[in-house]
Amino acid sequence: LRPNTSALTPAPLLHGTRLLAATEYCTTMSGDKQTCCGSFANYLTSAKFLLYVGHALSTWGDRMWHFAVALFLVELYGNSLLLTAVYGLVVAGSVLLLGAIIGDWADRKS
């Protein structure tokens, strides 16, 4: 028995009246002479991708900070959630009370 190698070869794609291989398809559709890997490398260095990565890392760091502060406050106040709850209420209250005021100020200044 011979192994079936047809599953390992890329399936050809139809473009117009020509039959193209997968690498030709990426090169032809992009308009320049790059392969699919080159186009993927360009995407990884694009501003859109870097903006998404930066936002994801910033959000992750912010959530980790809030989690670490909560754990620290629990340990600081003798395994009680009272200090953590007060901290959460102060943060949420300040956002609720000052968020609109600071937003209006920022809109007027810009």
mmCIF file of N, CA, C and O in Angstrom:
data_model
loop_
_atom_site.group_PDB
_atom_site.id
_atom_site.type_symbol
_atom_site.label_atom_id
_atom_site.label_comp_id
_atom_site.label_asym_id
_atom_site.label_seq_id
_atom_site.Cartn_x
_atom_site.Cartn_y
_atom_site.Cartn_z
ATOM 1 N N LEU A 1 0.828 -1.179 0.000
ATOM 2 C CA LEU A 1 0.000 0.000 0.000
ATOM 3 C C LEU A 1 0.871 1.239 0.000
ATOM 4 O O LEU A 1 1.815 1.351 0.766
ATOM 5 N N ARG A 2 0.505 2.206 -0.836
ATOM 6 C CA ARG A 2 1.198 3.485 -0.872
ATOM 7 C C ARG A 2 0.395 4.513 -0.096
ATOM 8 O O ARG A 2 -0.827 4.504 -0.151
ATOM 9 N N PRO A 3 1.055 5.408 0.643
ATOM 10 C CA PRO A 3 0.304 6.450 1.358
ATOM 11 C C PRO A 3 -0.327 7.428 0.370
ATOM 12 O O PRO A 3 0.217 7.695 -0.697
ATOM 13 N N ASN A 4 -1.454 7.960 0.755
ATOM 14 C CA ASN A 4 -2.164 8.913 -0.074
ATOM 15 C C ASN A 4 -1.517 10.285 0.099
ATOM 16 O O ASN A 4 -1.651 10.916 1.124
ATOM 17 N N THR A 5 -0.788 10.757 -0.914
ATOM 18 C CA THR A 5 -0.105 12.045 -0.835
ATOM 19 C C THR A 5 -0.947 13.172 -1.401
ATOM 20 O O THR A 5 -0.555 14.317 -1.344
ATOM 21 N N SER A 6 -2.103 12.862 -1.944
ATOM 22 C CA SER A 6 -2.921 13.931 -2.513
ATOM 23 C C SER A 6 -3.465 14.851 -1.428
ATOM 24 O O SER A 6 -3.777 16.005 -1.685
ATOM 25 N N ALA A 7 -3.581 14.370 -0.198
ATOM 26 C CA ALA A 7 -4.072 15.217 0.890
ATOM 27 C C ALA A 7 -3.016 16.230 1.319
ATOM 28 O O ALA A 7 -3.329 17.247 1.908
ATOM 29 N N LEU A 8 -1.730 15.961 0.999
ATOM 30 C CA LEU A 8 -0.659 16.847 1.396
ATOM 31 C C LEU A 8 -0.415 17.969 0.393
ATOM 32 O O LEU A 8 0.158 18.985 0.739
ATOM 33 N N THR A 9 -0.830 17.807 -0.843
ATOM 34 C CA THR A 9 -0.613 18.839 -1.849
ATOM 35 C C THR A 9 -1.716 19.870 -1.762
ATOM 36 O O THR A 9 -2.867 19.536 -1.505
ATOM 37 N N PRO A 10 -1.393 21.162 -1.970
ATOM 38 C CA PRO A 10 -2.430 22.179 -1.885
ATOM 39 C C PRO A 10 -3.421 22.051 -3.022
ATOM 40 O O PRO A 10 -3.052 21.739 -4.159
ATOM 41 N N ALA A 11 -4.662 22.271 -2.718
ATOM 42 C CA ALA A 11 -5.701 22.194 -3.732
ATOM 43 C C ALA A 11 -5.604 23.410 -4.638
ATOM 44 O O ALA A 11 -5.418 24.526 -4.166
ATOM 45 N N PRO A 12 -5.705 23.220 -5.958
ATOM 46 C CA PRO A 12 -5.640 24.372 -6.859
ATOM 47 C C PRO A 12 -6.903 25.220 -6.734
ATOM 48 O O PRO A 12 -7.977 24.736 -6.407
ATOM 49 N N LEU A 13 -6.745 26.507 -6.990
ATOM 50 C CA LEU A 13 -7.861 27.429 -6.907
ATOM 51 C C LEU A 13 -8.170 27.964 -8.290
ATOM 52 O O LEU A 13 -7.279 28.179 -9.104
ATOM 53 N N LEU A 14 -9.415 28.196 -8.574
ATOM 54 C CA LEU A 14 -9.834 28.676 -9.877
ATOM 55 C C LEU A 14 -9.886 30.189 -9.875
ATOM 56 O O LEU A 14 -10.532 30.799 -9.035
ATOM 57 N N HIS A 15 -9.169 30.835 -10.806
ATOM 58 C CA HIS A 15 -9.179 32.283 -10.941
ATOM 59 C C HIS A 15 -9.413 32.598 -12.411
ATOM 60 O O HIS A 15 -8.544 32.401 -13.241
ATOM 61 N N GLY A 16 -10.577 33.099 -12.715
ATOM 62 C CA GLY A 16 -10.896 33.368 -14.117
ATOM 63 C C GLY A 16 -10.974 32.064 -14.876
ATOM 64 O O GLY A 16 -11.747 31.174 -14.540
ATOM 65 N N THR A 17 -10.145 31.915 -15.892
ATOM 66 C CA THR A 17 -10.124 30.682 -16.666
ATOM 67 C C THR A 17 -8.899 29.852 -16.376
ATOM 68 O O THR A 17 -8.737 28.783 -16.949
ATOM 69 N N ARG A 18 -8.014 30.338 -15.496
ATOM 70 C CA ARG A 18 -6.789 29.606 -15.176
ATOM 71 C C ARG A 18 -6.927 28.881 -13.863
ATOM 72 O O ARG A 18 -7.639 29.300 -12.971
ATOM 73 N N LEU A 19 -6.197 27.799 -13.730
ATOM 74 C CA LEU A 19 -6.135 27.044 -12.491
ATOM 75 C C LEU A 19 -4.834 27.421 -11.797
ATOM 76 O O LEU A 19 -3.762 27.311 -12.370
ATOM 77 N N LEU A 20 -4.914 27.920 -10.559
ATOM 78 C CA LEU A 20 -3.734 28.429 -9.860
ATOM 79 C C LEU A 20 -3.444 27.609 -8.628
ATOM 80 O O LEU A 20 -4.351 27.117 -7.973
ATOM 81 N N ALA A 21 -2.164 27.512 -8.281
ATOM 82 C CA ALA A 21 -1.778 26.898 -7.004
ATOM 83 C C ALA A 21 -2.019 27.916 -5.900
ATOM 84 O O ALA A 21 -2.225 29.096 -6.147
ATOM 85 N N ALA A 22 -1.987 27.476 -4.658
ATOM 86 C CA ALA A 22 -2.308 28.354 -3.533
ATOM 87 C C ALA A 22 -1.330 29.520 -3.430
ATOM 88 O O ALA A 22 -1.726 30.640 -3.154
ATOM 89 N N THR A 23 -0.030 29.298 -3.675
ATOM 90 C CA THR A 23 0.929 30.394 -3.582
ATOM 91 C C THR A 23 0.745 31.371 -4.734
ATOM 92 O O THR A 23 0.894 32.567 -4.551
ATOM 93 N N GLU A 24 0.420 30.891 -5.908
ATOM 94 C CA GLU A 24 0.159 31.790 -7.019
ATOM 95 C C GLU A 24 -1.074 32.634 -6.743
ATOM 96 O O GLU A 24 -1.127 33.795 -7.096
ATOM 97 N N TYR A 25 -2.079 32.038 -6.100
ATOM 98 C CA TYR A 25 -3.312 32.758 -5.815
ATOM 99 C C TYR A 25 -3.034 33.957 -4.925
ATOM 100 O O TYR A 25 -3.491 35.051 -5.196
ATOM 101 N N CYS A 26 -2.232 33.764 -3.879
ATOM 102 C CA CYS A 26 -1.924 34.877 -2.981
ATOM 103 C C CYS A 26 -1.117 35.942 -3.703
ATOM 104 O O CYS A 26 -1.361 37.122 -3.555
ATOM 105 N N THR A 27 -0.171 35.519 -4.527
ATOM 106 C CA THR A 27 0.666 36.467 -5.232
ATOM 107 C C THR A 27 -0.140 37.236 -6.261
ATOM 108 O O THR A 27 -0.044 38.450 -6.360
ATOM 109 N N THR A 28 -0.988 36.550 -7.018
ATOM 110 C CA THR A 28 -1.749 37.195 -8.072
ATOM 111 C C THR A 28 -2.798 38.140 -7.503
ATOM 112 O O THR A 28 -2.979 39.241 -7.987
ATOM 113 N N MET A 29 -3.471 37.732 -6.439
ATOM 114 C CA MET A 29 -4.535 38.558 -5.890
ATOM 115 C C MET A 29 -3.994 39.811 -5.207
ATOM 116 O O MET A 29 -4.652 40.830 -5.168
ATOM 117 N N SER A 30 -2.792 39.773 -4.650
ATOM 118 C CA SER A 30 -2.252 40.941 -3.959
ATOM 119 C C SER A 30 -1.710 41.970 -4.939
ATOM 120 O O SER A 30 -1.545 43.122 -4.582
ATOM 121 N N GLY A 31 -1.392 41.567 -6.163
ATOM 122 C CA GLY A 31 -0.920 42.514 -7.156
ATOM 123 C C GLY A 31 0.586 42.689 -7.167
ATOM 124 O O GLY A 31 1.129 43.261 -8.082
ATOM 125 N N ASP A 32 1.296 42.212 -6.177
ATOM 126 C CA ASP A 32 2.748 42.288 -6.186
ATOM 127 C C ASP A 32 3.325 40.887 -6.138
ATOM 128 O O ASP A 32 2.603 39.918 -6.165
ATOM 129 N N LYS A 33 4.612 40.783 -6.083
ATOM 130 C CA LYS A 33 5.277 39.491 -6.190
ATOM 131 C C LYS A 33 5.634 38.916 -4.825
ATOM 132 O O LYS A 33 6.745 38.529 -4.574
ATOM 133 N N GLN A 34 4.681 38.871 -3.906
ATOM 134 C CA GLN A 34 4.921 38.297 -2.588
ATOM 135 C C GLN A 34 4.186 36.972 -2.472
ATOM 136 O O GLN A 34 3.154 36.763 -3.083
ATOM 137 N N THR A 35 4.745 36.109 -1.647
ATOM 138 C CA THR A 35 4.070 34.848 -1.380
ATOM 139 C C THR A 35 3.086 35.043 -0.232
ATOM 140 O O THR A 35 2.992 36.127 0.344
ATOM 141 N N CYS A 36 2.372 33.997 0.111
ATOM 142 C CA CYS A 36 1.427 34.086 1.223
ATOM 143 C C CYS A 36 2.149 34.388 2.534
ATOM 144 O O CYS A 36 1.645 35.134 3.365
ATOM 145 N N CYS A 37 3.329 33.814 2.728
ATOM 146 C CA CYS A 37 4.082 34.062 3.953
ATOM 147 C C CYS A 37 4.521 35.516 4.031
ATOM 148 O O CYS A 37 4.505 36.119 5.100
ATOM 149 N N GLY A 38 4.912 36.091 2.905
ATOM 150 C CA GLY A 38 5.300 37.495 2.885
ATOM 151 C C GLY A 38 4.128 38.404 3.197
ATOM 152 O O GLY A 38 4.253 39.398 3.895
ATOM 153 N N SER A 39 2.971 38.056 2.670
ATOM 154 C CA SER A 39 1.779 38.841 2.946
ATOM 155 C C SER A 39 1.385 38.736 4.415
ATOM 156 O O SER A 39 0.937 39.706 5.015
ATOM 157 N N PHE A 40 1.560 37.558 5.025
ATOM 158 C CA PHE A 40 1.274 37.375 6.445
ATOM 159 C C PHE A 40 2.267 38.164 7.289
ATOM 160 O O PHE A 40 1.899 38.777 8.287
ATOM 161 N N ALA A 41 3.524 38.194 6.887
ATOM 162 C CA ALA A 41 4.533 38.964 7.611
ATOM 163 C C ALA A 41 4.220 40.455 7.530
ATOM 164 O O ALA A 41 4.407 41.186 8.502
ATOM 165 N N ASN A 42 3.728 40.912 6.387
ATOM 166 C CA ASN A 42 3.332 42.319 6.266
ATOM 167 C C ASN A 42 2.161 42.634 7.182
ATOM 168 O O ASN A 42 2.081 43.716 7.746
ATOM 169 N N TYR A 43 1.230 41.689 7.325
ATOM 170 C CA TYR A 43 0.091 41.912 8.214
ATOM 171 C C TYR A 43 0.544 42.007 9.665
ATOM 172 O O TYR A 43 0.033 42.816 10.422
ATOM 173 N N LEU A 44 1.527 41.167 10.040
ATOM 174 C CA LEU A 44 2.016 41.193 11.418
ATOM 175 C C LEU A 44 2.712 42.496 11.769
ATOM 176 O O LEU A 44 2.807 42.851 12.943
ATOM 177 N N THR A 45 3.199 43.222 10.781
ATOM 178 C CA THR A 45 3.865 44.501 11.040
ATOM 179 C C THR A 45 2.990 45.685 10.662
ATOM 180 O O THR A 45 3.446 46.828 10.723
ATOM 181 N N SER A 46 1.746 45.441 10.302
ATOM 182 C CA SER A 46 0.857 46.538 9.917
ATOM 183 C C SER A 46 0.390 47.304 11.152
ATOM 184 O O SER A 46 0.387 46.788 12.272
ATOM 185 N N ALA A 47 -0.019 48.539 10.933
ATOM 186 C CA ALA A 47 -0.473 49.388 12.034
ATOM 187 C C ALA A 47 -1.744 48.828 12.668
ATOM 188 O O ALA A 47 -1.921 48.905 13.889
ATOM 189 N N LYS A 48 -2.611 48.249 11.861
ATOM 190 C CA LYS A 48 -3.872 47.696 12.380
ATOM 191 C C LYS A 48 -3.605 46.555 13.362
ATOM 192 O O LYS A 48 -4.159 46.522 14.461
ATOM 193 N N PHE A 49 -2.733 45.634 12.982
ATOM 194 C CA PHE A 49 -2.413 44.500 13.846
ATOM 195 C C PHE A 49 -1.716 44.962 15.116
ATOM 196 O O PHE A 49 -2.031 44.511 16.213
ATOM 197 N N LEU A 50 -0.773 45.879 14.974
ATOM 198 C CA LEU A 50 -0.042 46.376 16.142
ATOM 199 C C LEU A 50 -0.959 47.144 17.083
ATOM 200 O O LEU A 50 -0.779 47.097 18.303
ATOM 201 N N LEU A 51 -1.955 47.849 16.548
ATOM 202 C CA LEU A 51 -2.926 48.537 17.389
ATOM 203 C C LEU A 51 -3.752 47.534 18.196
ATOM 204 O O LEU A 51 -3.977 47.723 19.392
ATOM 205 N N TYR A 52 -4.188 46.454 17.546
ATOM 206 C CA TYR A 52 -4.939 45.412 18.247
ATOM 207 C C TYR A 52 -4.098 44.751 19.333
ATOM 208 O O TYR A 52 -4.575 44.513 20.443
ATOM 209 N N VAL A 53 -2.856 44.454 19.031
ATOM 210 C CA VAL A 53 -1.971 43.813 20.010
ATOM 211 C C VAL A 53 -1.708 44.753 21.176
ATOM 212 O O VAL A 53 -1.739 44.349 22.350
ATOM 213 N N GLY A 54 -1.469 46.028 20.873
ATOM 214 C CA GLY A 54 -1.231 47.005 21.935
ATOM 215 C C GLY A 54 -2.437 47.166 22.838
ATOM 216 O O GLY A 54 -2.303 47.244 24.063
ATOM 217 N N HIS A 55 -3.622 47.190 22.251
ATOM 218 C CA HIS A 55 -4.833 47.312 23.064
ATOM 219 C C HIS A 55 -5.037 46.072 23.934
ATOM 220 O O HIS A 55 -5.416 46.177 25.104
ATOM 221 N N ALA A 56 -4.803 44.894 23.356
ATOM 222 C CA ALA A 56 -4.968 43.652 24.117
ATOM 223 C C ALA A 56 -3.993 43.597 25.294
ATOM 224 O O ALA A 56 -4.374 43.233 26.409
ATOM 225 N N LEU A 57 -2.746 43.977 25.057
ATOM 226 C CA LEU A 57 -1.757 43.960 26.141
ATOM 227 C C LEU A 57 -2.066 45.012 27.200
ATOM 228 O O LEU A 57 -1.901 44.758 28.403
ATOM 229 N N SER A 58 -2.532 46.173 26.782
ATOM 230 C CA SER A 58 -2.884 47.210 27.743
ATOM 231 C C SER A 58 -4.070 46.786 28.601
ATOM 232 O O SER A 58 -4.067 46.977 29.821
ATOM 233 N N THR A 59 -5.075 46.199 27.981
ATOM 234 C CA THR A 59 -6.247 45.728 28.721
ATOM 235 C C THR A 59 -5.863 44.621 29.684
ATOM 236 O O THR A 59 -6.313 44.592 30.836
ATOM 237 N N TRP A 60 -5.018 43.696 29.221
ATOM 238 C CA TRP A 60 -4.579 42.589 30.077
ATOM 239 C C TRP A 60 -3.807 43.128 31.287
ATOM 240 O O TRP A 60 -4.018 42.695 32.422
ATOM 241 N N GLY A 61 -2.920 44.098 31.053
ATOM 242 C CA GLY A 61 -2.163 44.677 32.154
ATOM 243 C C GLY A 61 -3.056 45.405 33.145
ATOM 244 O O GLY A 61 -2.848 45.323 34.362
ATOM 245 N N ASP A 62 -4.067 46.098 32.640
ATOM 246 C CA ASP A 62 -4.991 46.806 33.520
ATOM 247 C C ASP A 62 -5.783 45.825 34.377
ATOM 248 O O ASP A 62 -5.954 46.034 35.583
ATOM 249 N N ARG A 63 -6.248 44.749 33.773
ATOM 250 C CA ARG A 63 -7.001 43.743 34.544
ATOM 251 C C ARG A 63 -6.106 43.047 35.573
ATOM 252 O O ARG A 63 -6.539 42.753 36.689
ATOM 253 N N MET A 64 -4.856 42.781 35.193
ATOM 254 C CA MET A 64 -3.926 42.152 36.137
ATOM 255 C C MET A 64 -3.631 43.093 37.309
ATOM 256 O O MET A 64 -3.500 42.643 38.451
ATOM 257 N N TRP A 65 -3.545 44.400 37.035
ATOM 258 C CA TRP A 65 -3.310 45.367 38.096
ATOM 259 C C TRP A 65 -4.474 45.363 39.085
ATOM 260 O O TRP A 65 -4.272 45.336 40.295
ATOM 261 N N HIS A 66 -5.706 45.399 38.583
ATOM 262 C CA HIS A 66 -6.866 45.395 39.472
ATOM 263 C C HIS A 66 -6.940 44.105 40.292
ATOM 264 O O HIS A 66 -7.298 44.135 41.476
ATOM 265 N N PHE A 67 -6.607 42.998 39.671
ATOM 266 C CA PHE A 67 -6.605 41.719 40.381
ATOM 267 C C PHE A 67 -5.548 41.711 41.478
ATOM 268 O O PHE A 67 -5.805 41.285 42.612
ATOM 269 N N ALA A 68 -4.348 42.215 41.159
ATOM 270 C CA ALA A 68 -3.253 42.229 42.141
ATOM 271 C C ALA A 68 -3.561 43.172 43.303
ATOM 272 O O ALA A 68 -3.266 42.848 44.461
ATOM 273 N N VAL A 69 -4.169 44.320 43.014
ATOM 274 C CA VAL A 69 -4.526 45.250 44.087
ATOM 275 C C VAL A 69 -5.558 44.608 45.009
ATOM 276 O O VAL A 69 -5.465 44.727 46.240
ATOM 277 N N ALA A 70 -6.530 43.916 44.428
ATOM 278 C CA ALA A 70 -7.544 43.252 45.255
ATOM 279 C C ALA A 70 -6.905 42.199 46.157
ATOM 280 O O ALA A 70 -7.228 42.112 47.350
ATOM 281 N N LEU A 71 -5.994 41.393 45.609
ATOM 282 C CA LEU A 71 -5.308 40.387 46.435
ATOM 283 C C LEU A 71 -4.465 41.032 47.528
ATOM 284 O O LEU A 71 -4.437 40.559 48.667
ATOM 285 N N PHE A 72 -3.781 42.118 47.181
ATOM 286 C CA PHE A 72 -2.959 42.814 48.175
ATOM 287 C C PHE A 72 -3.819 43.363 49.308
ATOM 288 O O PHE A 72 -3.459 43.269 50.479
ATOM 289 N N LEU A 73 -4.959 43.953 48.969
ATOM 290 C CA LEU A 73 -5.828 44.523 49.993
ATOM 291 C C LEU A 73 -6.445 43.446 50.887
ATOM 292 O O LEU A 73 -6.658 43.669 52.071
ATOM 293 N N VAL A 74 -6.714 42.269 50.316
ATOM 294 C CA VAL A 74 -7.229 41.161 51.128
ATOM 295 C C VAL A 74 -6.167 40.730 52.132
ATOM 296 O O VAL A 74 -6.459 40.509 53.310
ATOM 297 N N GLU A 75 -4.935 40.610 51.685
ATOM 298 C CA GLU A 75 -3.852 40.216 52.586
ATOM 299 C C GLU A 75 -3.545 41.309 53.613
ATOM 300 O O GLU A 75 -3.218 41.029 54.753
ATOM 301 N N LEU A 76 -3.676 42.564 53.205
ATOM 302 C CA LEU A 76 -3.369 43.684 54.091
ATOM 303 C C LEU A 76 -4.368 43.798 55.230
ATOM 304 O O LEU A 76 -3.995 44.133 56.354
ATOM 305 N N TYR A 77 -5.625 43.510 54.985
ATOM 306 C CA TYR A 77 -6.668 43.705 55.985
ATOM 307 C C TYR A 77 -7.028 42.411 56.700
ATOM 308 O O TYR A 77 -8.115 42.259 57.230
ATOM 309 N N GLY A 78 -6.147 41.460 56.711
ATOM 310 C CA GLY A 78 -6.358 40.240 57.487
ATOM 311 C C GLY A 78 -7.387 39.293 56.900
ATOM 312 O O GLY A 78 -8.306 38.863 57.595
ATOM 313 N N ASN A 79 -7.253 38.964 55.622
ATOM 314 C CA ASN A 79 -8.136 38.017 54.928
ATOM 315 C C ASN A 79 -9.607 38.416 54.997
ATOM 316 O O ASN A 79 -10.499 37.582 55.122
ATOM 317 N N SER A 80 -9.864 39.700 54.919
ATOM 318 C CA SER A 80 -11.232 40.213 54.875
ATOM 319 C C SER A 80 -11.421 40.978 53.568
ATOM 320 O O SER A 80 -10.487 41.606 53.060
ATOM 321 N N LEU A 81 -12.623 40.934 53.042
ATOM 322 C CA LEU A 81 -12.902 41.616 51.785
ATOM 323 C C LEU A 81 -13.381 43.049 51.980
ATOM 324 O O LEU A 81 -13.736 43.717 51.011
ATOM 325 N N LEU A 82 -13.394 43.542 53.207
ATOM 326 C CA LEU A 82 -13.919 44.877 53.474
ATOM 327 C C LEU A 82 -13.111 45.963 52.766
ATOM 328 O O LEU A 82 -13.675 46.822 52.072
ATOM 329 N N LEU A 83 -11.795 45.946 52.879
ATOM 330 C CA LEU A 83 -10.960 46.963 52.247
ATOM 331 C C LEU A 83 -11.047 46.877 50.721
ATOM 332 O O LEU A 83 -11.072 47.901 50.032
ATOM 333 N N THR A 84 -11.118 45.669 50.190
ATOM 334 C CA THR A 84 -11.255 45.479 48.744
ATOM 335 C C THR A 84 -12.591 46.023 48.259
ATOM 336 O O THR A 84 -12.658 46.664 47.203
ATOM 337 N N ALA A 85 -13.653 45.810 49.026
ATOM 338 C CA ALA A 85 -14.969 46.322 48.642
ATOM 339 C C ALA A 85 -14.999 47.845 48.695
ATOM 340 O O ALA A 85 -15.568 48.487 47.804
ATOM 341 N N VAL A 86 -14.400 48.434 49.710
ATOM 342 C CA VAL A 86 -14.345 49.894 49.806
ATOM 343 C C VAL A 86 -13.550 50.463 48.641
ATOM 344 O O VAL A 86 -13.942 51.468 48.027
ATOM 345 N N TYR A 87 -12.426 49.838 48.300
ATOM 346 C CA TYR A 87 -11.625 50.278 47.151
ATOM 347 C C TYR A 87 -12.451 50.210 45.866
ATOM 348 O O TYR A 87 -12.441 51.151 45.063
ATOM 349 N N GLY A 88 -13.161 49.115 45.655
ATOM 350 C CA GLY A 88 -14.005 48.985 44.465
ATOM 351 C C GLY A 88 -15.095 50.034 44.408
ATOM 352 O O GLY A 88 -15.385 50.593 43.345
ATOM 353 N N LEU A 89 -15.730 50.326 45.550
ATOM 354 C CA LEU A 89 -16.769 51.354 45.595
ATOM 355 C C LEU A 89 -16.199 52.747 45.316
ATOM 356 O O LEU A 89 -16.826 53.558 44.627
ATOM 357 N N VAL A 90 -15.019 53.038 45.841
ATOM 358 C CA VAL A 90 -14.393 54.343 45.600
ATOM 359 C C VAL A 90 -14.036 54.501 44.123
ATOM 360 O O VAL A 90 -14.293 55.555 43.522
ATOM 361 N N VAL A 91 -13.474 53.484 43.523
ATOM 362 C CA VAL A 91 -13.119 53.553 42.105
ATOM 363 C C VAL A 91 -14.373 53.695 41.244
ATOM 364 O O VAL A 91 -14.446 54.561 40.364
ATOM 365 N N ALA A 92 -15.383 52.867 41.490
ATOM 366 C CA ALA A 92 -16.607 52.931 40.695
ATOM 367 C C ALA A 92 -17.336 54.251 40.919
ATOM 368 O O ALA A 92 -17.861 54.854 39.970
ATOM 369 N N GLY A 93 -17.369 54.745 42.157
ATOM 370 C CA GLY A 93 -18.018 56.018 42.445
ATOM 371 C C GLY A 93 -17.323 57.188 41.786
ATOM 372 O O GLY A 93 -17.972 58.112 41.270
ATOM 373 N N SER A 94 -15.997 57.166 41.791
ATOM 374 C CA SER A 94 -15.277 58.273 41.153
ATOM 375 C C SER A 94 -15.479 58.257 39.638
ATOM 376 O O SER A 94 -15.608 59.322 39.025
ATOM 377 N N VAL A 95 -15.546 57.101 39.041
ATOM 378 C CA VAL A 95 -15.826 57.021 37.599
ATOM 379 C C VAL A 95 -17.241 57.507 37.320
ATOM 380 O O VAL A 95 -17.481 58.252 36.363
ATOM 381 N N LEU A 96 -18.188 57.127 38.156
ATOM 382 C CA LEU A 96 -19.577 57.527 37.969
ATOM 383 C C LEU A 96 -19.756 59.030 38.135
ATOM 384 O O LEU A 96 -20.451 59.681 37.347
ATOM 385 N N LEU A 97 -19.126 59.615 39.150
ATOM 386 C CA LEU A 97 -19.298 61.036 39.409
ATOM 387 C C LEU A 97 -18.442 61.934 38.520
ATOM 388 O O LEU A 97 -18.891 62.986 38.064
ATOM 389 N N LEU A 98 -17.208 61.534 38.275
ATOM 390 C CA LEU A 98 -16.282 62.403 37.557
ATOM 391 C C LEU A 98 -16.121 62.067 36.078
ATOM 392 O O LEU A 98 -15.532 62.851 35.337
ATOM 393 N N GLY A 99 -16.633 60.926 35.649
ATOM 394 C CA GLY A 99 -16.450 60.523 34.257
ATOM 395 C C GLY A 99 -17.054 61.493 33.267
ATOM 396 O O GLY A 99 -16.413 61.912 32.294
ATOM 397 N N ALA A 100 -18.293 61.903 33.494
ATOM 398 C CA ALA A 100 -18.963 62.829 32.575
ATOM 399 C C ALA A 100 -18.339 64.220 32.637
ATOM 400 O O ALA A 100 -18.181 64.885 31.605
ATOM 401 N N ILE A 101 -17.953 64.653 33.817
ATOM 402 C CA ILE A 101 -17.350 65.988 33.962
ATOM 403 C C ILE A 101 -16.019 66.056 33.225
ATOM 404 O O ILE A 101 -15.749 66.995 32.464
ATOM 405 N N ILE A 102 -15.185 65.057 33.413
ATOM 406 C CA ILE A 102 -13.881 65.031 32.737
ATOM 407 C C ILE A 102 -14.063 64.836 31.239
ATOM 408 O O ILE A 102 -13.336 65.426 30.432
ATOM 409 N N GLY A 103 -15.055 64.042 30.828
ATOM 410 C CA GLY A 103 -15.328 63.869 29.399
ATOM 411 C C GLY A 103 -15.758 65.156 28.739
ATOM 412 O O GLY A 103 -15.302 65.475 27.618
ATOM 413 N N ASP A 104 -16.633 65.923 29.384
ATOM 414 C CA ASP A 104 -17.049 67.217 28.846
ATOM 415 C C ASP A 104 -15.867 68.196 28.764
ATOM 416 O O ASP A 104 -15.707 68.921 27.788
ATOM 417 N N TRP A 105 -15.024 68.201 29.795
ATOM 418 C CA TRP A 105 -13.851 69.055 29.791
ATOM 419 C C TRP A 105 -12.903 68.693 28.640
ATOM 420 O O TRP A 105 -12.389 69.570 27.948
ATOM 421 N N ALA A 106 -12.699 67.405 28.415
ATOM 422 C CA ALA A 106 -11.810 66.961 27.335
ATOM 423 C C ALA A 106 -12.389 67.327 25.968
ATOM 424 O O ALA A 106 -11.655 67.720 25.051
ATOM 425 N N ASP A 107 -13.716 67.257 25.814
ATOM 426 C CA ASP A 107 -14.330 67.625 24.542
ATOM 427 C C ASP A 107 -14.217 69.127 24.278
ATOM 428 O O ASP A 107 -14.045 69.556 23.146
ATOM 429 N N ARG A 108 -14.325 69.920 25.323
ATOM 430 C CA ARG A 108 -14.204 71.373 25.144
ATOM 431 C C ARG A 108 -12.768 71.783 24.809
ATOM 432 O O ARG A 108 -12.548 72.703 24.033
ATOM 433 N N LYS A 109 -11.778 71.091 25.363
ATOM 434 C CA LYS A 109 -10.379 71.459 25.154
ATOM 435 C C LYS A 109 -9.837 71.004 23.807
ATOM 436 O O LYS A 109 -8.875 71.525 23.329
ATOM 437 N N SER A 110 -10.465 70.016 23.186
ATOM 438 C CA SER A 110 -9.913 69.519 21.916
ATOM 439 C C SER A 110 -10.641 70.050 20.717
ATOM 440 O O SER A 110 -11.256 70.970 20.605
#
